[in-house]
Amino acid sequence: MKFRSNDTHSSSGKGPVKMAQIFHILVNIFILTFRLADGQNSLDENSVDPDLLLRIDQMLEKHGYPVEIHEISTKDGYLLTLFRVPHGKNDTEVNPKPILMMHGLAGTAYNFVFTEYFNVSMAGYFADRGYDVWLGNTRGTTYGRKHIHLDPNKTKFWKFSWHEIGLYDLSSIVDYILNVTRRNNLYYVGHSQGGTIFYVLTSLRPEYQKKFAQVSLMAPGGLMGHFNNSLMLSLSKRHKMLYKMAENANLFEIPPPWMSLSEFTYKICIGTIMQSFCEAVFFIINGRSEDIDVKLFPMLLNTLTSVATMQLLHYAQNIDSVKFRQWDYGTEKNIEVYGLPEPPDYPVENIKIPVTIYYGYGDTVAFAGDQEDMCRRLRNCTKYMMPNPKWNHLDFLLSKNMEKELFEPLMEYMETFKIS
Ligand SMILES: *[C@@H]1O[C@H](CO)[C@@H](O)[C@H](O)[C@H]1NC(C)=O
Ligand SMILES: *[C@@H]1O[C@H](CO)[C@@H](O)[C@H](O)[C@H]1NC(C)=O
Ligand SMILES: *[C@@H]1O[C@H](CO)[C@@H](O)[C@H](O)[C@H]1NC(C)=O
Ligand SMILES: *[C@@H]1O[C@H](CO)[C@@H](O)[C@H](O)[C@H]1NC(C)=O
Ligand SMILES: *[C@@H]1O[C@H](CO)[C@@H](O)[C@H](O)[C@H]1NC(C)=O
Ligand SMILES: *[C@@H]1O[C@H](CO)[C@@H](O)[C@H](O)[C@H]1NC(C)=O
């Protein structure tokens, strides 16, 4: 067993004070930049095709798809909006095969609609081929910033990680869809955190497994032992200190509620001299890909959404522990909550239903080696390495070649499993 109490000890020395100051300065620079951008209003709206800024329902309708909007409540009171594309362009009847698509961190249902701009999106592709497409949104996103009594501008609303999203949001969304469609199970596609929440729900509540006919996870977040970005690694090591800082600053929503992330990035990056700089930063973070059309960049930024600090720190804990496990409260509280000094692993070996993991060799967030390790732990897992060796984390949402390289093989394999 690995005890990390030493880290905590050493991090009460000089290091964290310096880190806290640096953090403070960075936050201030950030705020200043935002204010400046706000005042100067550097955005030249005319330089951006308005189609890139449509709402998700407007985008789908403009391209000939029907859209329904559903609001559901989770067991713990969060109100989430689901978008449904019940059939394709040329049909009038609801399609027979329900499929749920769940987005990743800082994303929304829009992730599966981006490339509709080029007339080919995952939502549209499946709707045109017999699927009743449901696009979910998790708590805290643009379409999940609501609660029956908690105020989203207050800290209490934001005390969740993807653990709660898996247990409460995903279960409620699946139950709702099965009730509306009168089916026993559905197809599932999850990108990144959309895979994490599937692992959380079906490992801790195995009775949910029968509600999935087949599961396609694209670059799912789970094991993170191959993570090798040195900045992120060193931040991850300091997750306890970062949590304390968040508590002190009362910063549980990132970015804070007074600052809309999409507005911020948008003002800084789009139609300004900063645009190529922003694109460069984006490619450094994501890895370069020839298959991503930078034309979609404004749309990507415009649809970014807030995340809970705990979502990020829960991943940081997993990077640091090299395990896929529940939230680490620190030894004392862990004993109280779990009866163990360290948090328990998610028992993914309980997952017996067929899962396919689609992954890219160029992915620097969800590493190929971690996907292969996870696949070995699941009971009925198939791996599909994307043939393009440069395929990365966001190619699943933005690649120009996704119809041929992703949708076709994914649907072909999915079709070998039947809905009941
Ligand atoms: C819908 O119908 C039009 C006109 O018949 C046809 O060109 C188009 O390919 C059809 N689209 C789909 C997705 O079936
Ligand atoms: C998308 O389809 C529309 C209507 O068929 C067409 O006018 C437009 O040029 C297409 N856009 C692209 C990028 O192919
Ligand atoms: C299922 O849907 C019906 C309406 O179609 C509704 O009355 C009922 O409360 C729903 N049940 C659950 C468990 O959501
Ligand atoms: C991280 O891993 C990737 C993929 O294995 C590799 O290409 C890259 O060089 C590594 N980066 C560092 C900093 O080690
Ligand atoms: C939260 O804050 C934003 C921006 O200050 C404001 O527009 C919004 O109405 C607030 N929401 C609630 C529920 O108070
Ligand atoms: C995996 O699932 C498929 C489809 O349900 C089934 O045919 C196969 O026997 C399963 N394999 C294992 C090892 O359980």
Short mmCIF file of C-alpha atoms and ligand atoms in Angstrom, two decimals:
data_model
loop_
_atom_site.label_atom_id
_atom_site.label_comp_id
_atom_site.label_asym_id
_atom_site.label_seq_id
_atom_site.Cartn_x
_atom_site.Cartn_y
_atom_site.Cartn_z
CA MET A 1 0.00 0.00 0.00
CA LYS A 2 1.16 3.49 -0.81
CA PHE A 3 0.83 6.09 1.91
CA ARG A 4 0.86 9.63 0.79
CA SER A 5 0.81 11.30 4.19
CA ASN A 6 4.41 12.34 3.52
CA ASP A 7 3.26 14.51 0.66
CA THR A 8 0.83 16.29 2.91
CA HIS A 9 3.55 16.82 5.43
CA SER A 10 6.04 18.29 3.02
CA SER A 11 3.37 20.38 1.35
CA SER A 12 2.78 22.27 4.59
CA GLY A 13 6.25 23.80 4.19
CA LYS A 14 7.34 26.68 1.98
CA GLY A 15 6.30 25.19 -1.38
CA PRO A 16 2.55 25.67 -1.09
CA VAL A 17 2.83 29.24 0.14
CA LYS A 18 4.73 30.11 -3.01
CA MET A 19 2.29 28.09 -5.10
CA ALA A 20 -0.62 29.90 -3.47
CA GLN A 21 0.94 33.27 -4.28
CA ILE A 22 1.61 32.29 -7.86
CA PHE A 23 -1.92 30.98 -8.11
CA HIS A 24 -3.25 34.24 -6.71
CA ILE A 25 -1.24 36.29 -9.20
CA LEU A 26 -2.40 34.11 -12.08
CA VAL A 27 -6.03 34.47 -11.05
CA ASN A 28 -5.60 38.23 -10.95
CA ILE A 29 -3.99 38.38 -14.37
CA PHE A 30 -6.83 36.24 -15.64
CA ILE A 31 -9.48 38.54 -14.15
CA LEU A 32 -7.72 41.64 -15.47
CA THR A 33 -7.50 40.20 -18.98
CA PHE A 34 -11.18 39.36 -18.82
CA ARG A 35 -12.14 42.88 -17.70
CA LEU A 36 -9.99 44.42 -20.42
CA ALA A 37 -11.47 42.24 -23.09
CA ASP A 38 -14.90 43.03 -21.76
CA GLY A 39 -14.38 46.78 -21.92
CA GLN A 40 -12.72 46.88 -25.26
CA ASN A 41 -15.18 44.53 -26.90
CA SER A 42 -12.61 43.45 -29.43
CA LEU A 43 -14.91 40.91 -30.96
CA ASP A 44 -15.71 41.41 -34.58
CA GLU A 45 -18.96 39.49 -34.89
CA ASN A 46 -18.95 39.88 -38.65
CA SER A 47 -15.81 37.81 -39.03
CA VAL A 48 -17.54 34.67 -37.76
CA ASP A 49 -20.12 32.71 -39.71
CA PRO A 50 -23.30 33.01 -37.59
CA ASP A 51 -23.99 29.32 -38.26
CA LEU A 52 -21.07 28.55 -35.98
CA LEU A 53 -22.87 30.25 -33.12
CA LEU A 54 -26.28 28.64 -33.37
CA ARG A 55 -27.84 26.95 -30.34
CA ILE A 56 -27.92 23.18 -30.55
CA ASP A 57 -31.62 22.99 -31.38
CA GLN A 58 -31.28 25.73 -34.01
CA MET A 59 -28.33 23.95 -35.59
CA LEU A 60 -30.20 20.64 -35.86
CA GLU A 61 -33.40 22.24 -37.12
CA LYS A 62 -31.55 24.27 -39.71
CA HIS A 63 -30.14 21.00 -41.06
CA GLY A 64 -33.58 19.42 -41.29
CA TYR A 65 -33.71 17.38 -38.08
CA PRO A 66 -36.58 17.29 -35.60
CA VAL A 67 -35.60 18.21 -32.02
CA GLU A 68 -37.41 17.60 -28.75
CA ILE A 69 -36.32 19.16 -25.47
CA HIS A 70 -36.90 17.20 -22.25
CA GLU A 71 -36.16 18.28 -18.70
CA ILE A 72 -35.60 15.66 -16.05
CA SER A 73 -34.82 15.71 -12.36
CA THR A 74 -32.18 13.54 -10.70
CA LYS A 75 -32.75 11.84 -7.36
CA ASP A 76 -30.69 14.55 -5.67
CA GLY A 77 -32.56 17.40 -7.31
CA TYR A 78 -30.47 18.52 -10.28
CA LEU A 79 -32.48 19.51 -13.36
CA LEU A 80 -30.99 18.36 -16.65
CA THR A 81 -32.02 19.10 -20.21
CA LEU A 82 -31.94 16.27 -22.74
CA PHE A 83 -32.14 16.80 -26.48
CA ARG A 84 -33.81 14.18 -28.61
CA VAL A 85 -33.63 13.70 -32.36
CA PRO A 86 -36.37 11.10 -32.68
CA HIS A 87 -35.91 10.42 -36.38
CA GLY A 88 -33.95 11.45 -39.47
CA LYS A 89 -34.49 14.16 -42.05
CA ASN A 90 -36.78 12.24 -44.31
CA ASP A 91 -38.87 10.33 -41.73
CA THR A 92 -41.90 11.21 -39.70
CA GLU A 93 -42.13 8.29 -37.26
CA VAL A 94 -40.00 7.88 -34.15
CA ASN A 95 -37.10 5.53 -34.86
CA PRO A 96 -37.12 2.18 -33.06
CA LYS A 97 -33.61 2.06 -31.58
CA PRO A 98 -32.84 4.42 -28.68
CA ILE A 99 -29.24 5.54 -28.38
CA LEU A 100 -27.83 7.80 -25.67
CA MET A 101 -24.74 9.93 -26.31
CA MET A 102 -22.91 11.45 -23.32
CA HIS A 103 -20.33 14.20 -23.63
CA GLY A 104 -17.02 14.72 -21.79
CA LEU A 105 -15.61 17.25 -19.34
CA ALA A 106 -16.43 20.91 -20.15
CA GLY A 107 -18.61 19.73 -23.03
CA THR A 108 -22.33 19.40 -23.63
CA ALA A 109 -24.71 17.62 -25.99
CA TYR A 110 -23.34 19.98 -28.62
CA ASN A 111 -20.23 17.80 -28.87
CA PHE A 112 -22.16 15.34 -31.03
CA VAL A 113 -23.45 18.08 -33.31
CA PHE A 114 -20.29 20.16 -34.04
CA THR A 115 -19.59 18.69 -37.44
CA GLU A 116 -23.19 19.07 -38.58
CA TYR A 117 -21.73 22.35 -39.83
CA PHE A 118 -20.18 20.15 -42.54
CA ASN A 119 -23.42 18.15 -42.83
CA VAL A 120 -22.09 15.13 -40.97
CA SER A 121 -22.54 14.76 -37.21
CA MET A 122 -22.87 11.75 -34.98
CA ALA A 123 -26.38 12.78 -33.91
CA GLY A 124 -27.52 13.26 -37.52
CA TYR A 125 -25.80 10.15 -38.83
CA PHE A 126 -27.53 7.86 -36.35
CA ALA A 127 -30.90 9.64 -36.63
CA ASP A 128 -30.83 9.08 -40.41
CA ARG A 129 -30.17 5.37 -39.92
CA GLY A 130 -32.96 4.17 -37.69
CA TYR A 131 -31.83 5.43 -34.28
CA ASP A 132 -33.81 7.51 -31.81
CA VAL A 133 -30.99 9.78 -30.70
CA TRP A 134 -30.85 11.18 -27.15
CA LEU A 135 -28.17 13.69 -26.24
CA GLY A 136 -27.59 13.96 -22.50
CA ASN A 137 -26.19 16.80 -20.42
CA THR A 138 -24.63 16.49 -16.98
CA ARG A 139 -25.08 18.65 -13.89
CA GLY A 140 -23.17 21.93 -13.98
CA THR A 141 -23.12 22.31 -17.76
CA THR A 142 -24.99 24.97 -19.72
CA TYR A 143 -27.95 22.57 -19.82
CA GLY A 144 -27.63 21.33 -16.25
CA ARG A 145 -27.16 24.50 -14.29
CA LYS A 146 -30.37 24.16 -12.33
CA HIS A 147 -31.57 22.49 -9.15
CA ILE A 148 -34.89 22.20 -7.35
CA HIS A 149 -33.58 24.28 -4.44
CA LEU A 150 -29.80 24.83 -4.67
CA ASP A 151 -28.55 28.07 -6.25
CA PRO A 152 -26.04 27.38 -9.04
CA ASN A 153 -24.22 30.58 -8.11
CA LYS A 154 -23.45 29.13 -4.67
CA THR A 155 -20.83 26.64 -3.61
CA LYS A 156 -23.20 23.95 -2.39
CA PHE A 157 -24.50 23.28 -5.89
CA TRP A 158 -20.94 22.49 -7.06
CA LYS A 159 -19.95 19.85 -4.49
CA PHE A 160 -19.89 16.94 -6.91
CA SER A 161 -17.51 15.01 -9.10
CA TRP A 162 -18.12 12.53 -11.91
CA HIS A 163 -18.90 10.01 -9.18
CA GLU A 164 -22.27 11.72 -8.56
CA ILE A 165 -22.75 12.32 -12.29
CA GLY A 166 -22.43 8.56 -12.87
CA LEU A 167 -24.57 7.46 -9.94
CA TYR A 168 -27.35 10.06 -10.20
CA ASP A 169 -27.33 11.82 -13.58
CA LEU A 170 -26.62 8.85 -15.81
CA SER A 171 -29.02 6.52 -13.98
CA SER A 172 -31.85 9.10 -14.15
CA ILE A 173 -31.22 9.82 -17.82
CA VAL A 174 -31.23 6.12 -18.76
CA ASP A 175 -34.36 5.41 -16.73
CA TYR A 176 -36.14 8.37 -18.27
CA ILE A 177 -35.33 7.33 -21.84
CA LEU A 178 -36.35 3.72 -21.28
CA ASN A 179 -39.63 4.88 -19.79
CA VAL A 180 -40.43 7.23 -22.69
CA THR A 181 -39.40 4.73 -25.37
CA ARG A 182 -40.93 1.70 -23.58
CA ARG A 183 -37.73 -0.29 -24.06
CA ASN A 184 -35.72 -2.53 -21.77
CA ASN A 185 -32.35 -1.30 -22.97
CA LEU A 186 -30.58 1.23 -25.15
CA TYR A 187 -27.32 1.76 -27.01
CA TYR A 188 -24.74 3.95 -25.35
CA VAL A 189 -21.96 6.15 -26.69
CA GLY A 190 -19.77 8.04 -24.24
CA HIS A 191 -16.83 10.32 -24.92
CA SER A 192 -14.11 10.77 -22.29
CA GLN A 193 -15.94 11.54 -19.01
CA GLY A 194 -18.99 10.00 -20.72
CA GLY A 195 -17.05 6.74 -20.35
CA THR A 196 -15.98 7.42 -16.77
CA ILE A 197 -19.58 7.85 -15.63
CA PHE A 198 -20.55 4.60 -17.31
CA TYR A 199 -17.82 2.76 -15.37
CA VAL A 200 -18.95 4.41 -12.11
CA LEU A 201 -22.62 3.53 -12.51
CA THR A 202 -22.36 -0.01 -13.81
CA SER A 203 -19.55 -1.08 -11.46
CA LEU A 204 -21.25 0.21 -8.31
CA ARG A 205 -24.80 -0.61 -9.39
CA PRO A 206 -24.52 -3.76 -11.55
CA GLU A 207 -28.32 -3.97 -11.82
CA TYR A 208 -28.04 -1.12 -14.35
CA GLN A 209 -26.01 -3.22 -16.78
CA LYS A 210 -29.03 -4.89 -18.35
CA LYS A 211 -30.28 -1.46 -19.42
CA PHE A 212 -27.44 -1.18 -21.95
CA ALA A 213 -27.70 -3.25 -25.15
CA GLN A 214 -24.19 -2.34 -26.22
CA VAL A 215 -21.71 0.26 -25.09
CA SER A 216 -19.23 2.23 -27.23
CA LEU A 217 -16.76 4.28 -25.23
CA MET A 218 -14.59 6.76 -27.10
CA ALA A 219 -11.37 7.61 -25.26
CA PRO A 220 -13.01 6.98 -21.87
CA GLY A 221 -11.40 8.39 -18.73
CA GLY A 222 -10.60 5.70 -16.17
CA LEU A 223 -7.12 4.42 -15.43
CA MET A 224 -4.56 7.17 -15.91
CA GLY A 225 -1.24 5.49 -15.21
CA HIS A 226 0.26 6.49 -18.56
CA PHE A 227 -0.44 10.19 -18.14
CA ASN A 228 2.86 11.96 -18.85
CA ASN A 229 2.26 15.71 -19.09
CA SER A 230 4.75 17.01 -16.53
CA LEU A 231 2.80 20.14 -15.59
CA MET A 232 -0.41 18.17 -15.04
CA LEU A 233 1.48 15.47 -13.17
CA SER A 234 2.95 17.96 -10.75
CA LEU A 235 -0.45 19.64 -10.27
CA SER A 236 -2.00 16.21 -9.69
CA LYS A 237 0.50 15.46 -6.95
CA ARG A 238 -0.74 18.56 -5.18
CA HIS A 239 -4.42 17.69 -5.32
CA LYS A 240 -4.87 17.96 -1.55
CA MET A 241 -3.37 21.42 -1.48
CA LEU A 242 -5.42 22.48 -4.49
CA TYR A 243 -8.56 21.30 -2.74
CA LYS A 244 -7.67 23.38 0.32
CA MET A 245 -7.07 26.39 -1.90
CA ALA A 246 -10.44 25.90 -3.55
CA GLU A 247 -12.05 25.72 -0.12
CA ASN A 248 -10.31 28.89 1.05
CA ALA A 249 -11.22 30.76 -2.10
CA ASN A 250 -14.70 29.23 -2.17
CA LEU A 251 -13.95 28.26 -5.75
CA PHE A 252 -15.90 25.12 -6.57
CA GLU A 253 -16.99 26.14 -10.04
CA ILE A 254 -14.31 26.66 -12.68
CA PRO A 255 -14.37 29.29 -13.96
CA PRO A 256 -16.21 31.18 -11.18
CA PRO A 257 -19.89 31.98 -11.74
CA TRP A 258 -19.42 35.64 -12.62
CA MET A 259 -17.34 34.67 -15.63
CA SER A 260 -18.80 32.74 -18.50
CA LEU A 261 -16.05 30.52 -19.89
CA SER A 262 -17.36 30.57 -23.43
CA GLU A 263 -17.74 34.34 -23.33
CA PHE A 264 -14.23 34.69 -21.97
CA THR A 265 -12.46 32.45 -24.45
CA TYR A 266 -14.62 33.86 -27.15
CA LYS A 267 -13.76 37.47 -26.44
CA ILE A 268 -10.09 36.70 -26.16
CA CYS A 269 -9.74 34.31 -29.05
CA ILE A 270 -12.23 34.85 -31.82
CA GLY A 271 -11.95 37.47 -34.49
CA THR A 272 -9.00 39.02 -32.68
CA ILE A 273 -5.28 39.01 -33.29
CA MET A 274 -5.15 36.40 -30.52
CA GLN A 275 -6.91 33.75 -32.57
CA SER A 276 -3.84 31.99 -33.94
CA PHE A 277 -2.26 32.11 -30.51
CA CYS A 278 -5.37 30.47 -29.00
CA GLU A 279 -5.34 27.84 -31.73
CA ALA A 280 -1.70 27.12 -30.98
CA VAL A 281 -2.45 26.71 -27.25
CA PHE A 282 -5.34 24.44 -28.11
CA PHE A 283 -3.12 22.22 -30.24
CA ILE A 284 -0.44 22.09 -27.56
CA ILE A 285 -3.01 20.85 -25.05
CA ASN A 286 -4.80 18.52 -27.40
CA GLY A 287 -2.03 17.36 -29.69
CA ARG A 288 -1.91 18.33 -33.32
CA SER A 289 -4.28 16.74 -35.73
CA GLU A 290 -4.52 17.36 -39.43
CA ASP A 291 -8.07 16.12 -39.34
CA ILE A 292 -9.51 18.93 -37.25
CA ASP A 293 -10.80 21.85 -39.28
CA VAL A 294 -9.93 25.07 -37.44
CA LYS A 295 -13.10 26.55 -38.93
CA LEU A 296 -14.95 24.84 -36.07
CA PHE A 297 -12.80 26.57 -33.47
CA PRO A 298 -15.30 29.37 -32.66
CA MET A 299 -18.03 26.77 -32.19
CA LEU A 300 -15.87 24.72 -29.86
CA LEU A 301 -15.07 27.75 -27.72
CA ASN A 302 -18.59 29.08 -27.80
CA THR A 303 -19.95 25.83 -26.34
CA LEU A 304 -17.38 25.28 -23.57
CA THR A 305 -19.01 25.03 -20.19
CA SER A 306 -18.12 25.18 -16.49
CA VAL A 307 -16.86 22.21 -14.52
CA ALA A 308 -16.84 21.47 -10.82
CA THR A 309 -13.43 21.77 -9.17
CA MET A 310 -14.02 18.29 -7.75
CA GLN A 311 -14.44 16.78 -11.22
CA LEU A 312 -10.93 17.95 -12.08
CA LEU A 313 -9.44 17.01 -8.73
CA HIS A 314 -10.98 13.55 -8.81
CA TYR A 315 -9.13 12.91 -12.07
CA ALA A 316 -6.02 14.45 -10.47
CA GLN A 317 -6.33 11.99 -7.57
CA ASN A 318 -6.53 9.11 -10.02
CA ILE A 319 -3.49 10.32 -11.93
CA ASP A 320 -1.60 10.59 -8.66
CA SER A 321 -2.70 7.24 -7.20
CA VAL A 322 -2.45 5.44 -10.58
CA LYS A 323 -5.84 3.92 -9.69
CA PHE A 324 -9.42 4.33 -10.76
CA ARG A 325 -11.02 4.87 -7.41
CA GLN A 326 -13.49 6.86 -5.36
CA TRP A 327 -12.92 10.32 -3.91
CA ASP A 328 -10.02 10.61 -1.47
CA TYR A 329 -11.08 12.57 1.63
CA GLY A 330 -7.79 12.00 3.46
CA THR A 331 -7.08 9.10 5.81
CA GLU A 332 -9.30 10.09 8.71
CA LYS A 333 -12.46 10.80 6.77
CA ASN A 334 -11.81 7.86 4.43
CA ILE A 335 -12.05 5.54 7.45
CA GLU A 336 -15.30 7.22 8.42
CA VAL A 337 -16.80 7.05 4.92
CA TYR A 338 -15.34 3.83 3.46
CA GLY A 339 -14.10 2.04 6.58
CA LEU A 340 -10.65 2.07 4.94
CA PRO A 341 -7.70 4.48 5.06
CA GLU A 342 -7.64 4.69 1.24
CA PRO A 343 -10.65 5.02 -1.05
CA PRO A 344 -11.84 1.79 -2.70
CA ASP A 345 -11.29 1.13 -6.41
CA TYR A 346 -14.32 1.15 -8.66
CA PRO A 347 -14.99 -2.58 -9.14
CA VAL A 348 -14.93 -2.48 -12.95
CA GLU A 349 -14.40 -6.23 -13.04
CA ASN A 350 -18.14 -6.40 -12.21
CA ILE A 351 -18.95 -5.02 -15.66
CA LYS A 352 -20.00 -8.03 -17.70
CA ILE A 353 -21.89 -6.47 -20.60
CA PRO A 354 -20.24 -5.97 -23.99
CA VAL A 355 -18.17 -2.78 -24.08
CA THR A 356 -16.08 -1.53 -26.99
CA ILE A 357 -13.33 0.97 -26.33
CA TYR A 358 -12.39 3.20 -29.27
CA TYR A 359 -9.07 4.90 -28.73
CA GLY A 360 -6.37 6.81 -30.53
CA TYR A 361 -2.64 6.42 -30.40
CA GLY A 362 -2.20 10.20 -30.55
CA ASP A 363 -4.42 10.83 -27.52
CA THR A 364 -2.48 12.65 -24.78
CA VAL A 365 -5.34 12.67 -22.30
CA ALA A 366 -6.70 9.14 -22.46
CA PHE A 367 -3.56 7.18 -23.30
CA ALA A 368 -3.66 4.05 -25.43
CA GLY A 369 -1.85 2.06 -22.73
CA ASP A 370 -4.48 2.96 -20.13
CA GLN A 371 -7.30 1.98 -22.47
CA GLU A 372 -5.70 -1.40 -23.00
CA ASP A 373 -5.22 -1.90 -19.24
CA MET A 374 -8.86 -1.04 -18.57
CA CYS A 375 -10.12 -3.29 -21.34
CA ARG A 376 -8.30 -6.20 -19.71
CA ARG A 377 -10.15 -5.56 -16.45
CA LEU A 378 -13.63 -5.48 -17.95
CA ARG A 379 -15.26 -8.86 -18.45
CA ASN A 380 -16.46 -8.47 -22.02
CA CYS A 381 -14.41 -5.74 -23.65
CA THR A 382 -13.35 -5.28 -27.28
CA LYS A 383 -10.66 -2.78 -28.25
CA TYR A 384 -10.70 -0.73 -31.40
CA MET A 385 -7.58 1.32 -32.02
CA MET A 386 -8.33 4.06 -34.53
CA PRO A 387 -6.38 3.26 -37.73
CA ASN A 388 -5.03 6.80 -38.04
CA PRO A 389 -1.99 6.78 -35.69
CA LYS A 390 -2.40 10.51 -34.97
CA TRP A 391 -6.01 10.18 -33.85
CA ASN A 392 -6.37 12.16 -30.61
CA HIS A 393 -8.87 13.01 -27.89
CA LEU A 394 -10.87 15.57 -29.83
CA ASP A 395 -10.76 13.81 -33.19
CA PHE A 396 -13.73 11.85 -31.83
CA LEU A 397 -15.71 15.10 -31.90
CA LEU A 398 -14.07 17.16 -34.60
CA SER A 399 -12.34 14.99 -37.18
CA LYS A 400 -13.15 15.70 -40.82
CA ASN A 401 -13.03 11.98 -41.49
CA MET A 402 -15.30 10.77 -38.75
CA GLU A 403 -17.95 9.28 -40.99
CA LYS A 404 -15.56 6.79 -42.58
CA GLU A 405 -13.15 6.32 -39.70
CA LEU A 406 -15.53 6.35 -36.73
CA PHE A 407 -19.28 6.19 -37.43
CA GLU A 408 -19.14 3.36 -39.95
CA PRO A 409 -17.15 0.85 -37.88
CA LEU A 410 -18.92 1.89 -34.67
CA MET A 411 -22.41 1.43 -36.08
CA GLU A 412 -21.52 -1.77 -37.88
CA TYR A 413 -20.37 -3.36 -34.63
CA MET A 414 -23.27 -1.91 -32.65
CA GLU A 415 -25.71 -3.49 -35.10
CA THR A 416 -24.54 -6.96 -34.07
CA PHE A 417 -26.36 -6.37 -30.75
CA LYS A 418 -30.12 -6.06 -30.61
CA ILE A 419 -32.34 -3.77 -28.55
CA SER A 420 -35.10 -5.40 -26.49
C1 LIG B 1 -33.55 12.53 -47.93
O1 LIG B 1 -34.26 12.68 -49.17
C2 LIG B 1 -33.52 13.43 -50.15
C3 LIG B 1 -34.44 13.66 -51.35
O2 LIG B 1 -35.06 12.48 -51.73
C4 LIG B 1 -32.25 12.65 -50.50
O3 LIG B 1 -31.50 13.37 -51.45
C5 LIG B 1 -31.43 12.46 -49.24
O4 LIG B 1 -30.29 11.65 -49.53
C6 LIG B 1 -32.24 11.78 -48.17
N1 LIG B 1 -31.46 11.82 -46.94
C7 LIG B 1 -31.33 10.77 -46.16
C8 LIG B 1 -30.45 10.94 -44.98
O5 LIG B 1 -31.88 9.70 -46.33
C1 LIG B 2 -24.47 21.23 -46.36
O1 LIG B 2 -25.69 20.98 -47.03
C2 LIG B 2 -26.30 22.16 -47.52
C3 LIG B 2 -27.69 21.80 -48.04
O2 LIG B 2 -27.69 20.59 -48.71
C4 LIG B 2 -25.41 22.76 -48.58
O3 LIG B 2 -25.99 23.95 -49.08
C5 LIG B 2 -24.06 23.10 -47.96
O4 LIG B 2 -23.17 23.57 -48.94
C6 LIG B 2 -23.46 21.86 -47.31
N1 LIG B 2 -22.30 22.30 -46.55
C7 LIG B 2 -21.13 21.67 -46.64
C8 LIG B 2 -20.01 22.28 -45.83
O5 LIG B 2 -20.96 20.68 -47.31
C1 LIG B 3 -42.96 7.00 -16.99
O1 LIG B 3 -43.66 7.84 -17.90
C2 LIG B 3 -45.00 8.08 -17.53
C3 LIG B 3 -45.63 8.95 -18.62
O2 LIG B 3 -45.31 8.42 -19.87
C4 LIG B 3 -45.05 8.79 -16.19
O3 LIG B 3 -46.39 8.97 -15.79
C5 LIG B 3 -44.30 7.96 -15.14
O4 LIG B 3 -44.25 8.67 -13.94
C6 LIG B 3 -42.93 7.64 -15.61
N1 LIG B 3 -42.27 6.75 -14.67
C7 LIG B 3 -41.05 6.95 -14.25
C8 LIG B 3 -40.51 5.92 -13.31
O5 LIG B 3 -40.39 7.89 -14.60
C1 LIG B 4 4.01 10.84 -23.55
O1 LIG B 4 3.52 9.67 -24.16
C2 LIG B 4 3.33 9.76 -25.56
C3 LIG B 4 2.64 8.53 -26.06
O2 LIG B 4 3.14 7.39 -25.50
C4 LIG B 4 4.69 10.00 -26.22
O3 LIG B 4 4.53 10.11 -27.60
C5 LIG B 4 5.29 11.27 -25.65
O4 LIG B 4 6.59 11.46 -26.18
C6 LIG B 4 5.37 11.22 -24.14
N1 LIG B 4 5.74 12.53 -23.65
C7 LIG B 4 6.62 12.69 -22.68
C8 LIG B 4 6.85 14.09 -22.23
O5 LIG B 4 7.19 11.75 -22.15
C1 LIG B 5 -26.17 33.73 -11.27
O1 LIG B 5 -25.28 34.78 -11.65
C2 LIG B 5 -25.46 35.20 -13.00
C3 LIG B 5 -24.36 36.19 -13.34
O2 LIG B 5 -24.04 37.01 -12.26
C4 LIG B 5 -26.86 35.79 -13.15
O3 LIG B 5 -27.06 36.20 -14.49
C5 LIG B 5 -27.87 34.71 -12.78
O4 LIG B 5 -29.18 35.24 -12.84
C6 LIG B 5 -27.61 34.15 -11.41
N1 LIG B 5 -28.48 33.01 -11.21
C7 LIG B 5 -29.23 32.83 -10.13
C8 LIG B 5 -30.06 31.61 -10.07
O5 LIG B 5 -29.23 33.63 -9.20
C1 LIG B 6 -19.69 -11.14 -24.46
O1 LIG B 6 -20.97 -10.72 -24.91
C2 LIG B 6 -21.42 -11.41 -26.07
C3 LIG B 6 -22.72 -10.78 -26.50
O2 LIG B 6 -23.63 -10.72 -25.45
C4 LIG B 6 -21.56 -12.88 -25.78
O3 LIG B 6 -21.96 -13.54 -26.96
C5 LIG B 6 -20.24 -13.42 -25.30
O4 LIG B 6 -20.38 -14.75 -24.91
C6 LIG B 6 -19.74 -12.60 -24.10
N1 LIG B 6 -18.40 -13.04 -23.77
C7 LIG B 6 -18.04 -13.27 -22.50
C8 LIG B 6 -16.62 -13.65 -22.29
O5 LIG B 6 -18.83 -13.19 -21.57
#
